[in-house]
Amino acid sequence: MVFVHGNSSSARVWQPLLAGGFGDRFRCLALDLPGHGRSAPATRPEVYSLPGYATILAGFLTELAVEDAVIVGWSLGGNIALEAAPRLPDVTGFAILGTPPVGTADQLAEAFLPNPAVNIGFTAELDHDAAQSYAESFLAPQSTLPLDDFVADILATDGAARADLLTSVQAGQFANQVDIVAKLTQPIAVLHGQHEQLVNLEYLRGLTMPTLWRHAVQVLPDAGHTPQAETPQALEEILTEFLTDDGVRRRTLSSR
């Protein structure tokens, strides 16, 4: 499995999932996108865009000779996975969480809930209070989960990654992800936290996704935008079910 983190985050957001039995059972790879975590900032602004990140993801798979992969994308990471999907025909399946596929910039207002924190994710310079507010939106309301790691990742992210992403999205420099999920040949699991503060569940349910796993968006109880940190055991269980589903396994075997 290849794990792709979200905006202003890093690979360590997956640590609760990978450090236990799930990580022992499956080969798990998680990367830091440019300008995030321990990766160097991009030297060209076009890297900080969905096409730019998709190129990074595809190159990551090629460089490590990854085969029979399931791509797991969280938040922006899910959009990156979908952006890259047409160039990854050998991928076994996709799992996205906290991710609304969009076809145009105008759909963003429908795809996301009216939470001011969404705008923070597109702001170049953030102080600690803004980073704290953004991190709070990752979790279910009233959550007591520590925010220190989230805030540290937000503040460590290259501010240009947020600003340049906004510029590229406003210019429509991304693929029609609504069309991509409608034409996807691989199974896709769409996961959504019950107490999500950023993504609109009804928007997700209105999309046409013929290969949608179990024919429905899977709602994770007690989780907000970040199930891998809030309810890692539940996420581990549902990802294991997806990986071991007969349809996903048949595609893996047929690709060998």
mmCIF file of C-alpha atoms in Angstrom, residues 8 44 48 66 75 79 85 93-94 101 110 124 163 173 203 213-214 253:
data_model
loop_
_atom_site.group_PDB
_atom_site.id
_atom_site.type_symbol
_atom_site.label_atom_id
_atom_site.label_comp_id
_atom_site.label_asym_id
_atom_site.label_seq_id
_atom_site.Cartn_x
_atom_site.Cartn_y
_atom_site.Cartn_z
ATOM 1 C CA SER A 8 0.339 20.825 5.155
ATOM 2 C CA ARG A 44 9.355 25.304 -9.499
ATOM 3 C CA TYR A 48 2.793 22.607 -6.050
ATOM 4 C CA VAL A 66 6.003 -0.837 -6.710
ATOM 5 C CA SER A 75 -7.557 14.766 1.944
ATOM 6 C CA ASN A 79 -7.106 14.178 -5.016
ATOM 7 C CA ALA A 85 -5.001 7.431 -11.727
ATOM 8 C CA GLY A 93 -7.238 -0.128 -6.291
ATOM 9 C CA PHE A 94 -7.683 3.208 -4.589
ATOM 10 C CA PRO A 101 -13.393 14.469 -6.200
ATOM 11 C CA GLU A 110 -20.345 22.312 -2.916
ATOM 12 C CA ALA A 124 0.984 31.024 2.547
ATOM 13 C CA ALA A 163 -0.371 29.536 -2.103
ATOM 14 C CA GLN A 173 -5.041 23.287 -13.631
ATOM 15 C CA TYR A 203 -21.741 15.703 -2.251
ATOM 16 C CA TRP A 213 -16.483 -0.521 -3.154
ATOM 17 C CA ARG A 214 -19.599 -1.913 -1.476
ATOM 18 C CA LEU A 253 -3.657 -11.797 -9.246
#
